[in-house]
Each structure stands twice: as C-alpha cells, then as structure tokens.
Amino acid sequence: MRVAVMWEARAAQGRGAELLEWARSQVLAYEPQRREILRAPQDRVLVLTWWEAETFDAELPELPEPDAELIARPVHRWRFESVE
C-alpha cells in the first residue's frame, strides 16, 4: 500500500524562512518514493512524503520536531492511504 505522511508546522514570528530551510535540510533514515515541501501564509511549512508500506501504521521515517523557539505550536502529523 502507498502511505502519505504529512508533517506541518507554523514558524515562530518572523522565522518562516528559517523553518523552511530547516525542513529542507532534514535527512531521513532512508528516502521516500517522493517528497514535497510547501509553504503557506502565516509562515507554515508542509512536508509530504510517500512510502510503500505493508500496513498503514508501518514504522516510517518522519521529520522530527524542530527546536521549540523555531515554531509557534507543536507540529501536526497525519497519515493517509492512497486509494484508486
């Protein structure tokens, strides 16, 4: 099955570019099939990764939580299963 992992964070005031660069620089234990990094108003950064996995809740590499002073709130994480 194909699993998409979403990681979304909102940067602390004025630190959006720094959070974006932090997300870009993160190296995972192994590479996903695909990775996209997006940004949105209010200094939000979204990272989407796609993986082939045996189960929805399989152990997959995920971006960690950035240093607390870089973000305005805890990171949000979701998983989705691709459907045909």
Backbone as XML, in Angstrom:
<?xml version="1.0"?>
<chain id="A" units="angstrom">
  <residue number="1" name="MET">
    <atom name="N" x="0.837" y="-1.167" z="0.000"/>
    <atom name="CA" x="0.000" y="0.000" z="0.000"/>
    <atom name="C" x="0.882" y="1.229" z="0.000"/>
  </residue>
  <residue number="2" name="ARG">
    <atom name="N" x="0.365" y="2.309" z="-0.534"/>
    <atom name="CA" x="1.099" y="3.565" z="-0.531"/>
    <atom name="C" x="0.549" y="4.441" z="0.596"/>
  </residue>
  <residue number="3" name="VAL">
    <atom name="N" x="1.466" y="4.921" z="1.447"/>
    <atom name="CA" x="1.106" y="5.761" z="2.586"/>
    <atom name="C" x="1.739" y="7.138" z="2.389"/>
  </residue>
  <residue number="4" name="ALA">
    <atom name="N" x="0.936" y="8.169" z="2.556"/>
    <atom name="CA" x="1.437" y="9.543" z="2.530"/>
    <atom name="C" x="1.515" y="10.039" z="3.967"/>
  </residue>
  <residue number="5" name="VAL">
    <atom name="N" x="2.647" y="10.610" z="4.311"/>
    <atom name="CA" x="2.841" y="11.169" z="5.644"/>
    <atom name="C" x="2.925" y="12.682" z="5.497"/>
  </residue>
  <residue number="6" name="MET">
    <atom name="N" x="2.072" y="13.379" z="6.243"/>
    <atom name="CA" x="2.069" y="14.840" z="6.229"/>
    <atom name="C" x="2.653" y="15.348" z="7.541"/>
  </residue>
  <residue number="7" name="TRP">
    <atom name="N" x="3.523" y="16.334" z="7.424"/>
    <atom name="CA" x="4.167" y="16.984" z="8.573"/>
    <atom name="C" x="3.957" y="18.467" z="8.348"/>
  </residue>
  <residue number="8" name="GLU">
    <atom name="N" x="3.338" y="19.162" z="9.319"/>
    <atom name="CA" x="3.043" y="20.586" z="9.140"/>
    <atom name="C" x="3.408" y="21.347" z="10.403"/>
  </residue>
  <residue number="9" name="ALA">
    <atom name="N" x="4.096" y="22.471" z="10.215"/>
    <atom name="CA" x="4.494" y="23.306" z="11.351"/>
    <atom name="C" x="4.285" y="24.772" z="11.004"/>
  </residue>
  <residue number="10" name="ARG">
    <atom name="N" x="4.062" y="25.553" z="12.027"/>
    <atom name="CA" x="3.963" y="27.005" z="11.873"/>
    <atom name="C" x="5.156" y="27.623" z="12.586"/>
  </residue>
  <residue number="11" name="ALA">
    <atom name="N" x="5.882" y="28.456" z="11.865"/>
    <atom name="CA" x="7.091" y="29.065" z="12.411"/>
    <atom name="C" x="6.760" y="30.133" z="13.445"/>
  </residue>
  <residue number="12" name="ALA">
    <atom name="N" x="7.672" y="30.319" z="14.359"/>
    <atom name="CA" x="7.583" y="31.446" z="15.280"/>
    <atom name="C" x="7.646" y="32.735" z="14.456"/>
  </residue>
  <residue number="13" name="GLN">
    <atom name="N" x="7.112" y="33.805" z="14.998"/>
    <atom name="CA" x="7.041" y="35.091" z="14.298"/>
    <atom name="C" x="8.375" y="35.455" z="13.637"/>
  </residue>
  <residue number="14" name="GLY">
    <atom name="N" x="8.324" y="35.697" z="12.318"/>
    <atom name="CA" x="9.498" y="36.130" z="11.584"/>
    <atom name="C" x="10.513" y="35.046" z="11.255"/>
  </residue>
  <residue number="15" name="ARG">
    <atom name="N" x="10.196" y="33.781" z="11.520"/>
    <atom name="CA" x="11.170" y="32.704" z="11.317"/>
    <atom name="C" x="10.748" y="31.698" z="10.241"/>
  </residue>
  <residue number="16" name="GLY">
    <atom name="N" x="9.838" y="32.132" z="9.367"/>
    <atom name="CA" x="9.340" y="31.245" z="8.321"/>
    <atom name="C" x="10.428" y="30.735" z="7.389"/>
  </residue>
  <residue number="17" name="ALA">
    <atom name="N" x="11.310" y="31.622" z="6.935"/>
    <atom name="CA" x="12.382" y="31.202" z="6.029"/>
    <atom name="C" x="13.318" y="30.219" z="6.725"/>
  </residue>
  <residue number="18" name="GLU">
    <atom name="N" x="13.578" y="30.440" z="7.992"/>
    <atom name="CA" x="14.453" y="29.543" z="8.751"/>
    <atom name="C" x="13.816" y="28.156" z="8.915"/>
  </residue>
  <residue number="19" name="LEU">
    <atom name="N" x="12.506" y="28.124" z="9.200"/>
    <atom name="CA" x="11.813" y="26.841" z="9.322"/>
    <atom name="C" x="11.808" y="26.109" z="7.983"/>
  </residue>
  <residue number="20" name="LEU">
    <atom name="N" x="11.586" y="26.832" z="6.897"/>
    <atom name="CA" x="11.608" y="26.219" z="5.572"/>
    <atom name="C" x="12.981" y="25.596" z="5.298"/>
  </residue>
  <residue number="21" name="GLU">
    <atom name="N" x="14.044" y="26.305" z="5.579"/>
    <atom name="CA" x="15.393" y="25.769" z="5.363"/>
    <atom name="C" x="15.671" y="24.584" z="6.285"/>
  </residue>
  <residue number="22" name="TRP">
    <atom name="N" x="15.174" y="24.651" z="7.522"/>
    <atom name="CA" x="15.332" y="23.527" z="8.450"/>
    <atom name="C" x="14.680" y="22.276" z="7.858"/>
  </residue>
  <residue number="23" name="ALA">
    <atom name="N" x="13.440" y="22.419" z="7.373"/>
    <atom name="CA" x="12.712" y="21.275" z="6.802"/>
    <atom name="C" x="13.453" y="20.724" z="5.576"/>
  </residue>
  <residue number="24" name="ARG">
    <atom name="N" x="13.957" y="21.605" z="4.732"/>
    <atom name="CA" x="14.695" y="21.167" z="3.542"/>
    <atom name="C" x="15.958" y="20.391" z="3.896"/>
  </residue>
  <residue number="25" name="SER">
    <atom name="N" x="16.579" y="20.718" z="4.999"/>
    <atom name="CA" x="17.865" y="20.117" z="5.353"/>
    <atom name="C" x="17.744" y="18.786" z="6.091"/>
  </residue>
  <residue number="26" name="GLN">
    <atom name="N" x="16.542" y="18.380" z="6.450"/>
    <atom name="CA" x="16.362" y="17.152" z="7.220"/>
    <atom name="C" x="16.627" y="15.915" z="6.369"/>
  </residue>
  <residue number="27" name="VAL">
    <atom name="N" x="17.457" y="15.029" z="6.874"/>
    <atom name="CA" x="17.773" y="13.777" z="6.204"/>
    <atom name="C" x="17.045" y="12.658" z="6.937"/>
  </residue>
  <residue number="28" name="LEU">
    <atom name="N" x="16.303" y="11.872" z="6.200"/>
    <atom name="CA" x="15.571" y="10.744" z="6.788"/>
    <atom name="C" x="16.440" y="9.493" z="6.755"/>
  </residue>
  <residue number="29" name="ALA">
    <atom name="N" x="16.074" y="8.515" z="7.550"/>
    <atom name="CA" x="16.836" y="7.258" z="7.635"/>
    <atom name="C" x="16.960" y="6.598" z="6.260"/>
  </residue>
  <residue number="30" name="TYR">
    <atom name="N" x="15.943" y="6.726" z="5.444"/>
    <atom name="CA" x="16.000" y="6.302" z="4.050"/>
    <atom name="C" x="15.022" y="7.158" z="3.263"/>
  </residue>
  <residue number="31" name="GLU">
    <atom name="N" x="15.234" y="7.225" z="1.963"/>
    <atom name="CA" x="14.475" y="8.143" z="1.124"/>
    <atom name="C" x="13.076" y="7.624" z="0.795"/>
  </residue>
  <residue number="32" name="PRO">
    <atom name="N" x="12.097" y="8.514" z="0.846"/>
    <atom name="CA" x="10.741" y="8.130" z="0.429"/>
    <atom name="C" x="10.682" y="8.022" z="-1.092"/>
  </residue>
  <residue number="33" name="GLN">
    <atom name="N" x="9.578" y="7.496" z="-1.587"/>
    <atom name="CA" x="9.376" y="7.450" z="-3.038"/>
    <atom name="C" x="9.296" y="8.859" z="-3.604"/>
  </residue>
  <residue number="34" name="ARG">
    <atom name="N" x="8.735" y="9.744" z="-2.806"/>
    <atom name="CA" x="8.553" y="11.134" z="-3.247"/>
    <atom name="C" x="8.506" y="12.014" z="-2.012"/>
  </residue>
  <residue number="35" name="ARG">
    <atom name="N" x="9.017" y="13.239" z="-2.144"/>
    <atom name="CA" x="8.949" y="14.222" z="-1.054"/>
    <atom name="C" x="8.657" y="15.583" z="-1.665"/>
  </residue>
  <residue number="36" name="GLU">
    <atom name="N" x="7.694" y="16.289" z="-1.078"/>
    <atom name="CA" x="7.383" y="17.658" z="-1.488"/>
    <atom name="C" x="7.402" y="18.540" z="-0.260"/>
  </residue>
  <residue number="37" name="ILE">
    <atom name="N" x="7.914" y="19.740" z="-0.433"/>
    <atom name="CA" x="7.944" y="20.728" z="0.644"/>
    <atom name="C" x="7.188" y="21.947" z="0.135"/>
  </residue>
  <residue number="38" name="LEU">
    <atom name="N" x="6.198" y="22.383" z="0.921"/>
    <atom name="CA" x="5.351" y="23.507" z="0.530"/>
    <atom name="C" x="5.332" y="24.536" z="1.642"/>
  </residue>
  <residue number="39" name="ARG">
    <atom name="N" x="4.967" y="25.757" z="1.298"/>
    <atom name="CA" x="4.793" y="26.784" z="2.318"/>
    <atom name="C" x="3.464" y="27.479" z="2.099"/>
  </residue>
  <residue number="40" name="ALA">
    <atom name="N" x="2.982" y="28.147" z="3.144"/>
    <atom name="CA" x="1.688" y="28.811" z="3.101"/>
    <atom name="C" x="1.757" y="30.077" z="3.943"/>
  </residue>
  <residue number="41" name="PRO">
    <atom name="N" x="0.741" y="30.942" z="3.821"/>
    <atom name="CA" x="0.708" y="32.137" z="4.671"/>
    <atom name="C" x="0.830" y="31.773" z="6.149"/>
  </residue>
  <residue number="42" name="GLN">
    <atom name="N" x="1.184" y="32.745" z="6.940"/>
    <atom name="CA" x="1.391" y="32.597" z="8.381"/>
    <atom name="C" x="2.611" y="31.736" z="8.676"/>
  </residue>
  <residue number="43" name="ASP">
    <atom name="N" x="3.580" y="31.740" z="7.749"/>
    <atom name="CA" x="4.846" y="31.035" z="7.944"/>
    <atom name="C" x="4.658" y="29.552" z="8.257"/>
  </residue>
  <residue number="44" name="ARG">
    <atom name="N" x="3.738" y="28.896" z="7.528"/>
    <atom name="CA" x="3.526" y="27.465" z="7.695"/>
    <atom name="C" x="4.336" y="26.697" z="6.662"/>
  </residue>
  <residue number="45" name="VAL">
    <atom name="N" x="4.857" y="25.555" z="7.076"/>
    <atom name="CA" x="5.636" y="24.673" z="6.207"/>
    <atom name="C" x="4.990" y="23.293" z="6.253"/>
  </residue>
  <residue number="46" name="LEU">
    <atom name="N" x="4.811" y="22.708" z="5.074"/>
    <atom name="CA" x="4.201" y="21.389" z="4.950"/>
    <atom name="C" x="5.171" y="20.482" z="4.206"/>
  </residue>
  <residue number="47" name="VAL">
    <atom name="N" x="5.425" y="19.302" z="4.754"/>
    <atom name="CA" x="6.264" y="18.306" z="4.088"/>
    <atom name="C" x="5.411" y="17.064" z="3.884"/>
  </residue>
  <residue number="48" name="LEU">
    <atom name="N" x="5.320" y="16.629" z="2.631"/>
    <atom name="CA" x="4.591" y="15.415" z="2.275"/>
    <atom name="C" x="5.598" y="14.386" z="1.792"/>
  </residue>
  <residue number="49" name="THR">
    <atom name="N" x="5.504" y="13.188" z="2.313"/>
    <atom name="CA" x="6.342" y="12.091" z="1.834"/>
    <atom name="C" x="5.447" y="10.908" z="1.502"/>
  </residue>
  <residue number="50" name="TRP">
    <atom name="N" x="5.828" y="10.154" z="0.471"/>
    <atom name="CA" x="5.079" y="8.979" z="0.047"/>
    <atom name="C" x="5.966" y="7.756" z="0.193"/>
  </residue>
  <residue number="51" name="TRP">
    <atom name="N" x="5.375" y="6.682" z="0.725"/>
    <atom name="CA" x="6.101" y="5.452" z="1.032"/>
    <atom name="C" x="5.308" y="4.233" z="0.580"/>
  </residue>
  <residue number="52" name="GLU">
    <atom name="N" x="5.998" y="3.174" z="0.194"/>
    <atom name="CA" x="5.375" y="1.858" z="0.046"/>
    <atom name="C" x="5.522" y="1.183" z="1.395"/>
  </residue>
  <residue number="53" name="ALA">
    <atom name="N" x="4.419" y="0.692" z="1.946"/>
    <atom name="CA" x="4.437" y="0.091" z="3.282"/>
    <atom name="C" x="3.519" y="-1.124" z="3.306"/>
  </residue>
  <residue number="54" name="GLU">
    <atom name="N" x="3.820" y="-2.033" z="4.214"/>
    <atom name="CA" x="2.996" y="-3.234" z="4.383"/>
    <atom name="C" x="1.664" y="-2.908" z="5.044"/>
  </residue>
  <residue number="55" name="THR">
    <atom name="N" x="1.688" y="-1.960" z="5.994"/>
    <atom name="CA" x="0.484" y="-1.582" z="6.726"/>
    <atom name="C" x="0.431" y="-0.065" z="6.883"/>
  </residue>
  <residue number="56" name="PHE">
    <atom name="N" x="-0.753" y="0.431" z="7.180"/>
    <atom name="CA" x="-0.961" y="1.866" z="7.369"/>
    <atom name="C" x="-0.090" y="2.419" z="8.490"/>
  </residue>
  <residue number="57" name="ASP">
    <atom name="N" x="0.072" y="1.648" z="9.550"/>
    <atom name="CA" x="0.819" y="2.122" z="10.712"/>
    <atom name="C" x="2.261" y="1.613" z="10.749"/>
  </residue>
  <residue number="58" name="ALA">
    <atom name="N" x="2.801" y="1.259" z="9.580"/>
    <atom name="CA" x="4.184" y="0.771" z="9.496"/>
    <atom name="C" x="5.158" y="1.822" z="10.046"/>
  </residue>
  <residue number="59" name="GLU">
    <atom name="N" x="6.274" y="1.351" z="10.536"/>
    <atom name="CA" x="7.333" y="2.230" z="11.020"/>
    <atom name="C" x="7.967" y="2.928" z="9.815"/>
  </residue>
  <residue number="60" name="LEU">
    <atom name="N" x="7.821" y="4.255" z="9.737"/>
    <atom name="CA" x="8.368" y="5.030" z="8.623"/>
    <atom name="C" x="9.160" y="6.219" z="9.172"/>
  </residue>
  <residue number="61" name="PRO">
    <atom name="N" x="10.213" y="6.627" z="8.487"/>
    <atom name="CA" x="10.955" y="7.803" z="8.936"/>
    <atom name="C" x="10.069" y="9.050" z="8.848"/>
  </residue>
  <residue number="62" name="GLU">
    <atom name="N" x="10.153" y="9.886" z="9.842"/>
    <atom name="CA" x="9.405" y="11.146" z="9.845"/>
    <atom name="C" x="10.312" y="12.267" z="10.292"/>
  </residue>
  <residue number="63" name="LEU">
    <atom name="N" x="10.001" y="13.478" z="9.855"/>
    <atom name="CA" x="10.756" y="14.625" z="10.319"/>
    <atom name="C" x="10.538" y="14.787" z="11.819"/>
  </residue>
  <residue number="64" name="PRO">
    <atom name="N" x="11.575" y="15.184" z="12.530"/>
    <atom name="CA" x="11.443" y="15.395" z="13.972"/>
    <atom name="C" x="10.764" y="16.726" z="14.276"/>
  </residue>
  <residue number="65" name="GLU">
    <atom name="N" x="10.570" y="16.976" z="15.523"/>
    <atom name="CA" x="10.064" y="18.264" z="15.997"/>
    <atom name="C" x="11.242" y="19.243" z="15.973"/>
  </residue>
  <residue number="66" name="PRO">
    <atom name="N" x="11.073" y="20.422" z="15.362"/>
    <atom name="CA" x="12.151" y="21.411" z="15.396"/>
    <atom name="C" x="12.341" y="21.952" z="16.817"/>
  </residue>
  <residue number="67" name="ASP">
    <atom name="N" x="13.431" y="22.673" z="17.038"/>
    <atom name="CA" x="13.637" y="23.331" z="18.330"/>
    <atom name="C" x="12.430" y="24.202" z="18.654"/>
  </residue>
  <residue number="68" name="ALA">
    <atom name="N" x="12.045" y="24.244" z="19.900"/>
    <atom name="CA" x="10.832" y="24.939" z="20.331"/>
    <atom name="C" x="10.819" y="26.421" z="19.941"/>
  </residue>
  <residue number="69" name="GLU">
    <atom name="N" x="11.970" y="27.069" z="19.943"/>
    <atom name="CA" x="11.984" y="28.505" z="19.621"/>
    <atom name="C" x="11.770" y="28.773" z="18.135"/>
  </residue>
  <residue number="70" name="LEU">
    <atom name="N" x="11.834" y="27.749" z="17.303"/>
    <atom name="CA" x="11.637" y="27.921" z="15.866"/>
    <atom name="C" x="10.163" y="27.816" z="15.466"/>
  </residue>
  <residue number="71" name="ILE">
    <atom name="N" x="9.336" y="27.223" z="16.311"/>
    <atom name="CA" x="7.930" y="27.002" z="15.954"/>
    <atom name="C" x="6.976" y="27.710" z="16.918"/>
  </residue>
  <residue number="72" name="ALA">
    <atom name="N" x="5.788" y="28.034" z="16.386"/>
    <atom name="CA" x="4.769" y="28.737" z="17.168"/>
    <atom name="C" x="3.855" y="27.775" z="17.928"/>
  </residue>
  <residue number="73" name="ARG">
    <atom name="N" x="3.837" y="26.513" z="17.514"/>
    <atom name="CA" x="2.990" y="25.499" z="18.147"/>
    <atom name="C" x="3.569" y="24.131" z="17.809"/>
  </residue>
  <residue number="74" name="PRO">
    <atom name="N" x="3.112" y="23.084" z="18.469"/>
    <atom name="CA" x="3.620" y="21.741" z="18.144"/>
    <atom name="C" x="3.329" y="21.370" z="16.684"/>
  </residue>
  <residue number="75" name="VAL">
    <atom name="N" x="4.152" y="20.520" z="16.143"/>
    <atom name="CA" x="3.997" y="20.020" z="14.775"/>
    <atom name="C" x="2.728" y="19.177" z="14.682"/>
  </residue>
  <residue number="76" name="HIS">
    <atom name="N" x="2.038" y="19.282" z="13.550"/>
    <atom name="CA" x="0.885" y="18.426" z="13.267"/>
    <atom name="C" x="1.347" y="17.341" z="12.306"/>
  </residue>
  <residue number="77" name="ARG">
    <atom name="N" x="0.891" y="16.112" z="12.528"/>
    <atom name="CA" x="1.266" y="14.977" z="11.683"/>
    <atom name="C" x="0.012" y="14.161" z="11.361"/>
  </residue>
  <residue number="78" name="TRP">
    <atom name="N" x="-0.077" y="13.731" z="10.095"/>
    <atom name="CA" x="-1.172" y="12.867" z="9.679"/>
    <atom name="C" x="-0.656" y="11.857" z="8.690"/>
  </residue>
  <residue number="79" name="ARG">
    <atom name="N" x="-1.343" y="10.736" z="8.606"/>
    <atom name="CA" x="-1.071" y="9.715" z="7.590"/>
    <atom name="C" x="-2.334" y="9.499" z="6.772"/>
  </residue>
  <residue number="80" name="PHE">
    <atom name="N" x="-2.099" y="9.213" z="5.486"/>
    <atom name="CA" x="-3.188" y="8.908" z="4.584"/>
    <atom name="C" x="-2.798" y="7.722" z="3.718"/>
  </residue>
  <residue number="81" name="GLU">
    <atom name="N" x="-3.780" y="6.942" z="3.345"/>
    <atom name="CA" x="-3.566" y="5.810" z="2.440"/>
    <atom name="C" x="-4.053" y="6.204" z="1.054"/>
  </residue>
  <residue number="82" name="SER">
    <atom name="N" x="-3.248" y="5.953" z="0.020"/>
    <atom name="CA" x="-3.672" y="6.223" z="-1.347"/>
    <atom name="C" x="-4.809" y="5.283" z="-1.729"/>
  </residue>
  <residue number="83" name="VAL">
    <atom name="N" x="-5.776" y="5.800" z="-2.443"/>
    <atom name="CA" x="-6.883" y="4.983" z="-2.928"/>
    <atom name="C" x="-6.969" y="5.161" z="-4.442"/>
  </residue>
  <residue number="84" name="GLU">
    <atom name="N" x="-7.415" y="4.125" z="-5.078"/>
    <atom name="CA" x="-7.524" y="4.158" z="-6.560"/>
    <atom name="C" x="-8.836" y="4.795" z="-6.962"/>
  </residue>
</chain>
